[in-house]
mmCIF file of C-alpha atoms in Angstrom:
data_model
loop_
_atom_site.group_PDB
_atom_site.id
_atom_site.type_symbol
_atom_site.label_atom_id
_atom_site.label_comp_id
_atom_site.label_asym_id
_atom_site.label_seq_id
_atom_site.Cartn_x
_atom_site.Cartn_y
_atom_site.Cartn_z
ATOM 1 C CA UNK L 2 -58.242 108.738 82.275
ATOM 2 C CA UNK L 3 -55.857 111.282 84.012
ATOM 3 C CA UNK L 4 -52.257 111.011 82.046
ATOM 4 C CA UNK L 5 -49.395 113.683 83.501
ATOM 5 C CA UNK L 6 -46.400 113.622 81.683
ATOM 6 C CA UNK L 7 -43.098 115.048 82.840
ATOM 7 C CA UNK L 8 -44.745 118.122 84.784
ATOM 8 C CA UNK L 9 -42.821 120.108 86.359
ATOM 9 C CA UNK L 10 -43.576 123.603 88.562
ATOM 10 C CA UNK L 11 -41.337 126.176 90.353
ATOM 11 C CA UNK L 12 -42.028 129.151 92.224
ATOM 12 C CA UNK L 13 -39.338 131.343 91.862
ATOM 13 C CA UNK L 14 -35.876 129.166 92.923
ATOM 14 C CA UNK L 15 -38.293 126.526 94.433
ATOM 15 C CA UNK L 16 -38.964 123.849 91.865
ATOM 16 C CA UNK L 17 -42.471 122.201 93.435
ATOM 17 C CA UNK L 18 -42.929 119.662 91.046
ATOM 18 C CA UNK L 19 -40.518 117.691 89.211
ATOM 19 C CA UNK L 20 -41.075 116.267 85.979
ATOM 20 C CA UNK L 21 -43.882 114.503 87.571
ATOM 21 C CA UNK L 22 -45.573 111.312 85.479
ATOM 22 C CA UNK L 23 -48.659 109.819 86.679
ATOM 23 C CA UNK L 24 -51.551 107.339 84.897
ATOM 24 C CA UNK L 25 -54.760 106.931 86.730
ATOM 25 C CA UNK L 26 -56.890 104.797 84.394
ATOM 26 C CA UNK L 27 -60.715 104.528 83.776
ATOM 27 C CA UNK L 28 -62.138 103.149 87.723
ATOM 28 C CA UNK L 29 -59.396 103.528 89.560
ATOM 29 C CA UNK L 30 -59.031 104.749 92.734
ATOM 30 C CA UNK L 31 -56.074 106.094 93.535
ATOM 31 C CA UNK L 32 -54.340 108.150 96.214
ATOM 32 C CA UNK L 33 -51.721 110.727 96.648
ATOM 33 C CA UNK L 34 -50.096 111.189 99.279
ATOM 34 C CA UNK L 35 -47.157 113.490 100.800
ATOM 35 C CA UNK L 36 -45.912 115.655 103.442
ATOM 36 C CA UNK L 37 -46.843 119.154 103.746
ATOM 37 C CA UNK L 38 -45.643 121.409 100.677
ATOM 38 C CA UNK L 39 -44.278 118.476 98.974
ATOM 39 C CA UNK L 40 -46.501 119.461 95.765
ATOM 40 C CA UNK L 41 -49.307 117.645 96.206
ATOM 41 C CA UNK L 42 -51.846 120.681 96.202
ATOM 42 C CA UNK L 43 -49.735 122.180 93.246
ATOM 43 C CA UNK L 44 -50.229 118.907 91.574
ATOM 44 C CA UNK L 45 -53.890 119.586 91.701
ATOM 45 C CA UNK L 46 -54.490 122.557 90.682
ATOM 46 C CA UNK L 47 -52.366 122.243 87.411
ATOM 47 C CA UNK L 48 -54.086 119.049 86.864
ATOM 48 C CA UNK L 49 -57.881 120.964 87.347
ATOM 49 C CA UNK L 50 -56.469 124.292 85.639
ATOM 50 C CA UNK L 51 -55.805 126.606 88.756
ATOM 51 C CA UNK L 52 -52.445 126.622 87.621
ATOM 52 C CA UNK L 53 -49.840 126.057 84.499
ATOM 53 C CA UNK L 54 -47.145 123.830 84.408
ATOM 54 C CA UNK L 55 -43.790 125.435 83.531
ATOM 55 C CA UNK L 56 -43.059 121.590 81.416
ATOM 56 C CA UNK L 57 -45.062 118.811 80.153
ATOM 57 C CA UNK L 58 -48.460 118.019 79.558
ATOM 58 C CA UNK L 59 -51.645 117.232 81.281
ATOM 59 C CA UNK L 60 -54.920 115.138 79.621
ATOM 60 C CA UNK L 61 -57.952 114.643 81.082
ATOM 61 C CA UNK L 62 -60.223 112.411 79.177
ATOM 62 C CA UNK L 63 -57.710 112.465 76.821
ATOM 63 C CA UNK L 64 -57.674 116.591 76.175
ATOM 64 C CA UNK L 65 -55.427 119.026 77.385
ATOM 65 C CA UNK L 66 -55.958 121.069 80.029
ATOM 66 C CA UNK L 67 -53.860 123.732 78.770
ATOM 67 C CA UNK L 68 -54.700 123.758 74.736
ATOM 68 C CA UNK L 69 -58.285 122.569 75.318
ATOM 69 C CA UNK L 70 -59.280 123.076 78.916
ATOM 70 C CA UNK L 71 -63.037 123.449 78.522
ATOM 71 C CA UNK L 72 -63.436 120.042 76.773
ATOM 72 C CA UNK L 73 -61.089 118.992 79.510
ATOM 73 C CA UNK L 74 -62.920 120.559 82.650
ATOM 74 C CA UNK L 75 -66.267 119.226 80.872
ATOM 75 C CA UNK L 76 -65.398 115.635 82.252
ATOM 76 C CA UNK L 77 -64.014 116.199 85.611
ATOM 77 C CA UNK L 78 -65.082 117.700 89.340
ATOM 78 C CA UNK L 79 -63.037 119.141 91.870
ATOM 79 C CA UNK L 80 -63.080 119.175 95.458
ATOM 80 C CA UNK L 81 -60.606 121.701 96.964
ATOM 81 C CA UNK L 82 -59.430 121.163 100.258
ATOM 82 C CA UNK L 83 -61.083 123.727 101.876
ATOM 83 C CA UNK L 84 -64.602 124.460 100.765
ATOM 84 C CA UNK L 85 -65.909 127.987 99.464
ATOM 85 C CA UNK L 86 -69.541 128.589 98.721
ATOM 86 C CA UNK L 87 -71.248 132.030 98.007
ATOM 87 C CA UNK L 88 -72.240 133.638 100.881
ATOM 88 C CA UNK L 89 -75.560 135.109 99.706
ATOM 89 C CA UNK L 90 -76.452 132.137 97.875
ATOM 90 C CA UNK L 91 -78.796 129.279 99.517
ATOM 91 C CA UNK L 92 -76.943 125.331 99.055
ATOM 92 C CA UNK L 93 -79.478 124.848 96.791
ATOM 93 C CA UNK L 94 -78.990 127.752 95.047
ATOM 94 C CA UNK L 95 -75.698 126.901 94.663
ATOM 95 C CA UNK L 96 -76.175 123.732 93.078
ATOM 96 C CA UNK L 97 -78.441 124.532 90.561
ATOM 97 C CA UNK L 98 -75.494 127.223 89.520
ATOM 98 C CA UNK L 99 -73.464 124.288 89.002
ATOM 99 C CA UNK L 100 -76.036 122.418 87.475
ATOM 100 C CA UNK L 101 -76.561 125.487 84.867
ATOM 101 C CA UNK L 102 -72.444 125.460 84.570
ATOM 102 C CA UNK L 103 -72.572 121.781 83.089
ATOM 103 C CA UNK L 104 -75.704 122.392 81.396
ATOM 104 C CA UNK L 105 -77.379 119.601 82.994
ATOM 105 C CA UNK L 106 -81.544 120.372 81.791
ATOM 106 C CA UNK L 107 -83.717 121.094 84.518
ATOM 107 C CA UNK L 108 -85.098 117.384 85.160
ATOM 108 C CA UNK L 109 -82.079 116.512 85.489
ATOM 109 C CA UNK L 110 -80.358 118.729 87.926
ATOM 110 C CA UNK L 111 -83.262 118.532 89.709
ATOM 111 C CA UNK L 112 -82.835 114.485 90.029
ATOM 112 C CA UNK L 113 -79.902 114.663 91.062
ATOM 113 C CA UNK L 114 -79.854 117.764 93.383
ATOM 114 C CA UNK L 115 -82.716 115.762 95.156
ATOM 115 C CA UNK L 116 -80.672 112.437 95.075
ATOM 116 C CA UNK L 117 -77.746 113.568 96.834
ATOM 117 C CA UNK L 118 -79.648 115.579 99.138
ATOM 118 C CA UNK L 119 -81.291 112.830 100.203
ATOM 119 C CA UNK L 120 -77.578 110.777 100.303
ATOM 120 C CA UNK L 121 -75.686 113.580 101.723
ATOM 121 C CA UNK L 122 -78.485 114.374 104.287
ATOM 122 C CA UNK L 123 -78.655 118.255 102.617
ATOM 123 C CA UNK L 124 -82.321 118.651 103.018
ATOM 124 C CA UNK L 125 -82.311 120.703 106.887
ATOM 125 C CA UNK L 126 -80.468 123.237 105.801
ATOM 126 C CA UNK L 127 -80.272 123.257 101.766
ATOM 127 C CA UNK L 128 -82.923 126.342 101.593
ATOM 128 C CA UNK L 129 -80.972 128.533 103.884
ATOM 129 C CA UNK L 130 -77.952 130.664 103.184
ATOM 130 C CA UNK L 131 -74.760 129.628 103.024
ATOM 131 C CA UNK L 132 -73.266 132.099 105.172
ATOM 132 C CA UNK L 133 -74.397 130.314 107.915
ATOM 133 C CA UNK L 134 -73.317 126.812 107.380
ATOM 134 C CA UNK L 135 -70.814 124.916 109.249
ATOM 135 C CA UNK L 136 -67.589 123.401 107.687
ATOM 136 C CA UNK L 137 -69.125 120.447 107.711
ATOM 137 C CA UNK L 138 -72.188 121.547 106.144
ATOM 138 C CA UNK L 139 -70.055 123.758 103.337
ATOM 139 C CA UNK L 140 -67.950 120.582 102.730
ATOM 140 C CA UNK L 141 -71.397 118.161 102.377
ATOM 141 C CA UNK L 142 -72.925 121.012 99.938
ATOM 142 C CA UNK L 143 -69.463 121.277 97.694
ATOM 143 C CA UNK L 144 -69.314 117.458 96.797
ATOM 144 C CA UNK L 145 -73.104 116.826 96.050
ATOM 145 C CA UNK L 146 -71.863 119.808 93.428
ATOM 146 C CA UNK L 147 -68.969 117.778 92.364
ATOM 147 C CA UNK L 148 -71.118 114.923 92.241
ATOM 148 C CA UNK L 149 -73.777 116.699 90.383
ATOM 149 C CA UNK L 150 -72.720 115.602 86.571
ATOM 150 C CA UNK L 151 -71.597 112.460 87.084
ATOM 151 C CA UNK L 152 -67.926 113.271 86.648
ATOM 152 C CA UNK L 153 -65.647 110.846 84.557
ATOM 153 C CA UNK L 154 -62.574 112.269 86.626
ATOM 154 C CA UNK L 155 -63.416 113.281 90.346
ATOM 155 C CA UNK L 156 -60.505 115.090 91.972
ATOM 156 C CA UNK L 157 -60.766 115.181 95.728
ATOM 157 C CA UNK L 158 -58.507 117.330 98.114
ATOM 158 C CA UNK L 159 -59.008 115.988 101.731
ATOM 159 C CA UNK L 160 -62.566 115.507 101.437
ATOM 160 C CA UNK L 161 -63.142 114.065 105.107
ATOM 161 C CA UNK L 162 -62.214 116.895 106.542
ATOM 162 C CA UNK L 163 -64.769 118.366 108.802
ATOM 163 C CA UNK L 164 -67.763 115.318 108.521
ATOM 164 C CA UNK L 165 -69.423 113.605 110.857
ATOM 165 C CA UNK L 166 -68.652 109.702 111.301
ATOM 166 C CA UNK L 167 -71.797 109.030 109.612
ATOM 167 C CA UNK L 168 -71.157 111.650 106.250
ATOM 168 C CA UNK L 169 -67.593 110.086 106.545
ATOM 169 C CA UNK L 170 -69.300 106.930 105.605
ATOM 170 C CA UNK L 171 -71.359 108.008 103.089
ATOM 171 C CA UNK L 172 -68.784 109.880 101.158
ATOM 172 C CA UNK L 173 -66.557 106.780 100.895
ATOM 173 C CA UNK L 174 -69.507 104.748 99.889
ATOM 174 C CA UNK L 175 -70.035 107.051 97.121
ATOM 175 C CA UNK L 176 -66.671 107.495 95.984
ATOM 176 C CA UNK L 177 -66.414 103.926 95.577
ATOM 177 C CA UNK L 178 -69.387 103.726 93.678
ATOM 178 C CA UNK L 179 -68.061 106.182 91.200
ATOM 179 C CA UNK L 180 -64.782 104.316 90.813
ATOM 180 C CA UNK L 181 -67.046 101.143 90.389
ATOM 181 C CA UNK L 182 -68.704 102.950 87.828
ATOM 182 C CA UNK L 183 -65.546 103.849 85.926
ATOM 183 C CA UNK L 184 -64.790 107.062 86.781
ATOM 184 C CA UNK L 185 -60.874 107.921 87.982
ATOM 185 C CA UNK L 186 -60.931 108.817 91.828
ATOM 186 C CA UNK L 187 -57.679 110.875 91.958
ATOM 187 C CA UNK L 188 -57.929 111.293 95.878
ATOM 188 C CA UNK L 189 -54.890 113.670 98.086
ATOM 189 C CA UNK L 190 -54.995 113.331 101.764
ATOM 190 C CA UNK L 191 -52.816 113.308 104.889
ATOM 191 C CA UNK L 192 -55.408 110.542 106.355
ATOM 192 C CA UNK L 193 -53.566 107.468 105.819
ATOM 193 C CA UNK L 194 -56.069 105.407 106.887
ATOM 194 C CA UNK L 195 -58.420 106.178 104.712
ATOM 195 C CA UNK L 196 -55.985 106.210 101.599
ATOM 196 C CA UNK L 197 -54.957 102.334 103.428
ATOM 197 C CA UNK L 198 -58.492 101.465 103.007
ATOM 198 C CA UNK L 199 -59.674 102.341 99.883
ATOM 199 C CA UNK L 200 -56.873 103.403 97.463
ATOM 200 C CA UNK L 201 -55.861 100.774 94.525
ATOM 201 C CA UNK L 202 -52.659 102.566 93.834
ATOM 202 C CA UNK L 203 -50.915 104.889 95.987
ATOM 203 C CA UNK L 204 -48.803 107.921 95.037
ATOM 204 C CA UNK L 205 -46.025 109.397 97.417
ATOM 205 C CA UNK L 206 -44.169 112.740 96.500
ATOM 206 C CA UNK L 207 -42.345 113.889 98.779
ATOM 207 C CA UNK L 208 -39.883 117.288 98.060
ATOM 208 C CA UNK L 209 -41.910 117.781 94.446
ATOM 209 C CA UNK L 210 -40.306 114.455 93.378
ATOM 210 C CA UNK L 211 -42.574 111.035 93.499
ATOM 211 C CA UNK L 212 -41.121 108.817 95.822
ATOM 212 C CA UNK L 213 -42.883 105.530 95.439
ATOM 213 C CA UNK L 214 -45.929 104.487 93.121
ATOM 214 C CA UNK L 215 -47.702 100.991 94.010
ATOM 215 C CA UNK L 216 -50.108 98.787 95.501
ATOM 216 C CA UNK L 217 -49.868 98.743 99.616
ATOM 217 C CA UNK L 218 -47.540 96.070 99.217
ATOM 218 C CA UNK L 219 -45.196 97.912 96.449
ATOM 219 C CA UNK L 220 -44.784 100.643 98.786
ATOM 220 C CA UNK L 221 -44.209 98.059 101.755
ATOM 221 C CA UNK L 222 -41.616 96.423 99.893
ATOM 222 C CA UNK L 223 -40.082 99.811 98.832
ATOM 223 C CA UNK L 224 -40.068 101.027 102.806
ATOM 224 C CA UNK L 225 -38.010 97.942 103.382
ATOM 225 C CA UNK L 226 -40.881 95.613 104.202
ATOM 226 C CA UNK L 227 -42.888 97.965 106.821
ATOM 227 C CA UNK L 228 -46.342 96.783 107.693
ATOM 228 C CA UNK L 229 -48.795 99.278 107.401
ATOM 229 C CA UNK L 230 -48.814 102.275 105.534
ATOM 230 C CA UNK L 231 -48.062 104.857 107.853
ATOM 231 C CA UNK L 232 -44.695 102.939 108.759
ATOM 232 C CA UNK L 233 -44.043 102.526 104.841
ATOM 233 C CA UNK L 234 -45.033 106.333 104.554
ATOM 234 C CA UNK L 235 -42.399 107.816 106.945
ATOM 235 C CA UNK L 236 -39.967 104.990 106.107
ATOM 236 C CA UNK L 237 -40.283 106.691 102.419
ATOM 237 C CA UNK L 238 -40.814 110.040 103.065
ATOM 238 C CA UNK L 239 -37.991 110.150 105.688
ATOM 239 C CA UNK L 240 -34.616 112.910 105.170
ATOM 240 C CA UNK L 241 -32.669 111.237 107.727
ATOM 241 C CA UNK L 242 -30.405 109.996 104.974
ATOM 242 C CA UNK L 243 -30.094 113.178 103.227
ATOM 243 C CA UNK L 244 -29.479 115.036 106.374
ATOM 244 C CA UNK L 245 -26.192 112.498 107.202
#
């Protein structure tokens, strides 16, 4: 379970998050959604440590990321929005660092190293360094790591960014899985579509305040009964009104 309570974040005059509350529950998928440098990536990194709030409180699996953030981090994987691998290292390399990092034993990481491999189609290139991967190939490489422990939280910062059609696939198949399998999918993306498709609950913040919280239809009916998402997300996130 994810619970933020009344988090709040400024840099310098700029307050970035406002006394934010959130409650993504055991197998749900859920997505968050906002304009650019409406908080959403400041969000996330308080939430996964990166940061500290100024106010409030963040659990993870019920522990707090700022009084006990390595029981906290223990139960949760993060995928940034862009992806950063170690040069020098090989993918598979890489993953068995990871591996070592959760203290997975050795069967084990090497299960699942070969499972997702084998699911995110890792195996051409896994053996050779990462400094010459694609961002696609970077991106593929940094979720099987995410995915390595079997996460109970999975945090997820525009993770189609840079696939193929065919990973695309693949990595929705398997987040859904997870969410099936009751971990919490906290998910931040500008691809509507995708967030339309697969998202339980929405999230919209929008100037470090959340706008609107809901099923598809709760945000439809809050955007005056728009029709699809991306209507009910401009509708929402509009500052027409403020500006007049």
């Amino acid at each position: 379970m994810i619970e933020i309570e009344k988090v709040t974040k400024s840099f310098g005059p700029k307050r970035a998050v406002n006394a934010l509350s959130l409650t993504i529950s055991p197998g749900e998928f859920f997505a968050f959604l906002g304009p650019n440098g409406a908080g959403k990536t400041t969000t996330i990194k308080m939430m996964v440590g990166l940061l500290r709030p100024d106010d409030g409180a963040i659990r993870l699996c019920g522990h707090d990321i700022r009084t006990d953030p390595v029981a906290a981090k223990a139960c949760i994987s993060y995928v940034p929005d862009e992806p950063y691998l170690y040069d020098k290292l090989t993918g598979r390399e890489f993953l068995e660092f990871v591996g070592r990092m959760y203290r997975l034993d050795r069967a084990r990481r090497d299960r699942r190293i070969a499972d997702l491999a084998d699911r995110l189609a890792l195996n051409d290139f896994l053996d050779d360094l990462a400094e010459g991967y694609s961002h696609g190939m970077k991106q593929r490489v940094v979720i099987a790591g995410a995915l390595l422990h079997e996460p109970r939280i999975l945090v997820v910062d525009e993770p189609m960014v840079g696939l193929d059609p065919r990973s695309v696939r693949v990595v929705k198949d398997i987040l859904r899985e997870l969410s099936r399998a009751g971990a919490s999918v906290f998910m931040s993306t500008h691809t509507l579509a995708v967030a339309e498709e697969m998202a339980a609950r929405i999230g919209i913040i929008h100037h470090g305040d959340l706008a609107a919280l809901g099923t598809l239809d709760d945000l439809r009916r809050a955007a005056g009964g728009e029709t699809g998402l991306e209507d009910s997300f401009l509708r929402i996130t509009s500052d027409e009104e403020e500006a007049s």
